[in-house]
Coordinates of C-alpha atoms in Angstrom, one line a residue:
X2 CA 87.8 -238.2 9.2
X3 CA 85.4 -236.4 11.7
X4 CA 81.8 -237.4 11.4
X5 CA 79.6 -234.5 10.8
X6 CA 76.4 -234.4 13.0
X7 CA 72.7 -234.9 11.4
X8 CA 71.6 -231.6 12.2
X9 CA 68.2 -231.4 14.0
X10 CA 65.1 -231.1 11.8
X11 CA 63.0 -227.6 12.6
X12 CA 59.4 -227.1 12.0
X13 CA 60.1 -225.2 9.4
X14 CA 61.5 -228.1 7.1
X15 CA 57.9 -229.9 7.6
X16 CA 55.4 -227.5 7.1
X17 CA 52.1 -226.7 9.5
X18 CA 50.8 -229.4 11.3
X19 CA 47.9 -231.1 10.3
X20 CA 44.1 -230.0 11.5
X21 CA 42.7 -233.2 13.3
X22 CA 39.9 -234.4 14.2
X23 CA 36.3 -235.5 12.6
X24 CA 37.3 -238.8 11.5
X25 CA 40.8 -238.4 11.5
X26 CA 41.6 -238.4 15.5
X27 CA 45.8 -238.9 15.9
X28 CA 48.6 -239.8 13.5
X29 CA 51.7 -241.6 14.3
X30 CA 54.7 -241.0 13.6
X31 CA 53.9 -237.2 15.1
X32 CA 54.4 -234.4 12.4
X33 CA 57.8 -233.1 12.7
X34 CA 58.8 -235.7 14.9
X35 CA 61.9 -238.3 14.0
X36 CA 61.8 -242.1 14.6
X37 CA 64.2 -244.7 14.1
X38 CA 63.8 -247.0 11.4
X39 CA 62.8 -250.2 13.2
X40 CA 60.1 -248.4 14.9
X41 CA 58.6 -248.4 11.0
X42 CA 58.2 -252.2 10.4
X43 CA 55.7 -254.3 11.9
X44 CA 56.8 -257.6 12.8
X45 CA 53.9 -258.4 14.7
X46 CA 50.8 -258.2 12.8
X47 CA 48.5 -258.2 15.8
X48 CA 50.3 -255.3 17.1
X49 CA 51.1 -253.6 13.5
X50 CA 53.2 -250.3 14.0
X51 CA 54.8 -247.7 11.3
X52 CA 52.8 -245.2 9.5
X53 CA 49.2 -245.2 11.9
X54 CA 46.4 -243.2 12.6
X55 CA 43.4 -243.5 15.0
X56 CA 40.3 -242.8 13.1
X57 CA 36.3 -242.5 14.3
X58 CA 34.0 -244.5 11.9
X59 CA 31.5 -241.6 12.6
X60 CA 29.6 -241.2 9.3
X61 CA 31.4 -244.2 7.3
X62 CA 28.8 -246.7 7.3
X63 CA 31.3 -248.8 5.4
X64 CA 33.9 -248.2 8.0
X65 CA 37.5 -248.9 7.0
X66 CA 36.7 -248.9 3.7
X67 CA 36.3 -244.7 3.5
X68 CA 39.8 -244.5 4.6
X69 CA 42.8 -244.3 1.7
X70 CA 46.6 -244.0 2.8
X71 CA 49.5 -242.8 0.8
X72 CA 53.1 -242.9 1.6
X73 CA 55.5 -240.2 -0.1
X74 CA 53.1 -239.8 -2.8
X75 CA 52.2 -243.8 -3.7
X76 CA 48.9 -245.0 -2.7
X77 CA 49.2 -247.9 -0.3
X78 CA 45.6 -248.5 1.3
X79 CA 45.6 -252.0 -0.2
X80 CA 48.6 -252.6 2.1
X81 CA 46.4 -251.1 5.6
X82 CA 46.4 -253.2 8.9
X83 CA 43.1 -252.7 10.6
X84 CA 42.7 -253.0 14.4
X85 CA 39.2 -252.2 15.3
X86 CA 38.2 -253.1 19.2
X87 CA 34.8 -254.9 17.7
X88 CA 33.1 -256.1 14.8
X89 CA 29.7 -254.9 16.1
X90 CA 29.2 -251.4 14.9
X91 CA 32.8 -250.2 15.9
X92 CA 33.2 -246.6 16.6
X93 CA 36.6 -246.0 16.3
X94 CA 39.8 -248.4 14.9
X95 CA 43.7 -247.8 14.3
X96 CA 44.9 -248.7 10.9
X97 CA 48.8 -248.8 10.2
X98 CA 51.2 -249.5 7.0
X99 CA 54.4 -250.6 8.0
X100 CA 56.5 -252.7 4.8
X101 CA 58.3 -255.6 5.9
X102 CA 61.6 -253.5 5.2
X103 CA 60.6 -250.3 7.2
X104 CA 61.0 -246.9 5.7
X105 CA 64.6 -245.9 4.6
X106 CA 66.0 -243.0 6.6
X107 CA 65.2 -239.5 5.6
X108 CA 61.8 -237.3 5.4
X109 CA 58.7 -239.3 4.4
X110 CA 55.2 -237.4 4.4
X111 CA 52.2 -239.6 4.4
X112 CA 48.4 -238.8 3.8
X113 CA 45.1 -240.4 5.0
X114 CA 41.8 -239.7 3.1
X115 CA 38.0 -240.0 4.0
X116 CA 35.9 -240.4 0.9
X117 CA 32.9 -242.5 0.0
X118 CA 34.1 -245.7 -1.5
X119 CA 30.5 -246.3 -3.4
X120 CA 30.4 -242.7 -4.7
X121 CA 34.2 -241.8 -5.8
X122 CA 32.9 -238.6 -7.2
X123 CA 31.5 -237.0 -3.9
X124 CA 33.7 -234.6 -2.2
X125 CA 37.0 -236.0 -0.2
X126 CA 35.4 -235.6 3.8
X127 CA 39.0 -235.2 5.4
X128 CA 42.4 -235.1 4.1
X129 CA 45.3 -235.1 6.9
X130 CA 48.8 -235.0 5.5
X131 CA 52.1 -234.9 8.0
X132 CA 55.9 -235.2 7.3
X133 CA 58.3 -236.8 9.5
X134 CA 62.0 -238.0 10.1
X135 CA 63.0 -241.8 9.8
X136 CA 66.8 -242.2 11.4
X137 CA 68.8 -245.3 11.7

């Protein structure tokens, strides 16, 4: 038999792109974009890759603790790599999720949430969601 090729993924199939910004500055993988699979584990800690996003601490006095992750709908902020440049009053940090098995192929759409972890009921700051393609 003749393999069929994976078609192409359009914008289309992943909605608008997200508004950054504030404290929600890049996201990795880019929306709409496709990455292999390997490129979704993190086998280094101290160099963690996967699901990322560079984020400003501006107005999070608690810093990383304002920021909540899910991946295709299942919260996994208790599973968050932090790199942050300094302990003294850091301004901004990169925080990943990558499981040890990497993300099976297909679409995945991830979220990243700004809210005030001492006041749960105050208003969400930011909410960036994106969709992307894992291949093999």
């Amino acid at each position: 038999p003749v393999p069929t090729p994976t078609p192409t993924p359009d914008a289309s199939q992943f909605g608008p792109a997200p508004k950054l910004g504030g404290n929600i500055l890049k996201v990795y993988p880019e929306h709409g974009s496709t990455v292999t699979q390997a490129s979704t584990r993190s086998p280094d800690p101290s160099r963690p890759g996967g699901i990322c996003a560079e984020v400003s601490f501006e107005g999070t006095p608690q810093y990383g603790q304002w920021f909540r992750m899910a991946v295709d709908g299942v919260e996994v902020t208790d599973r968050l790599t932090w790199v942050i440049p300094t302990r003294d009053q850091p301004q901004n940090g990169r925080v990943c999720y990558a499981p040890l098995e990497g993300l099976q192929p297909g679409k995945h759409e991830a979220a990243l949430a700004v809210q005030d972890p001492l006041n749960p009921n105050a208003p969400t700051k930011q909410v960036v969601g994106w969709a992307f393609m894992v291949s093999e």
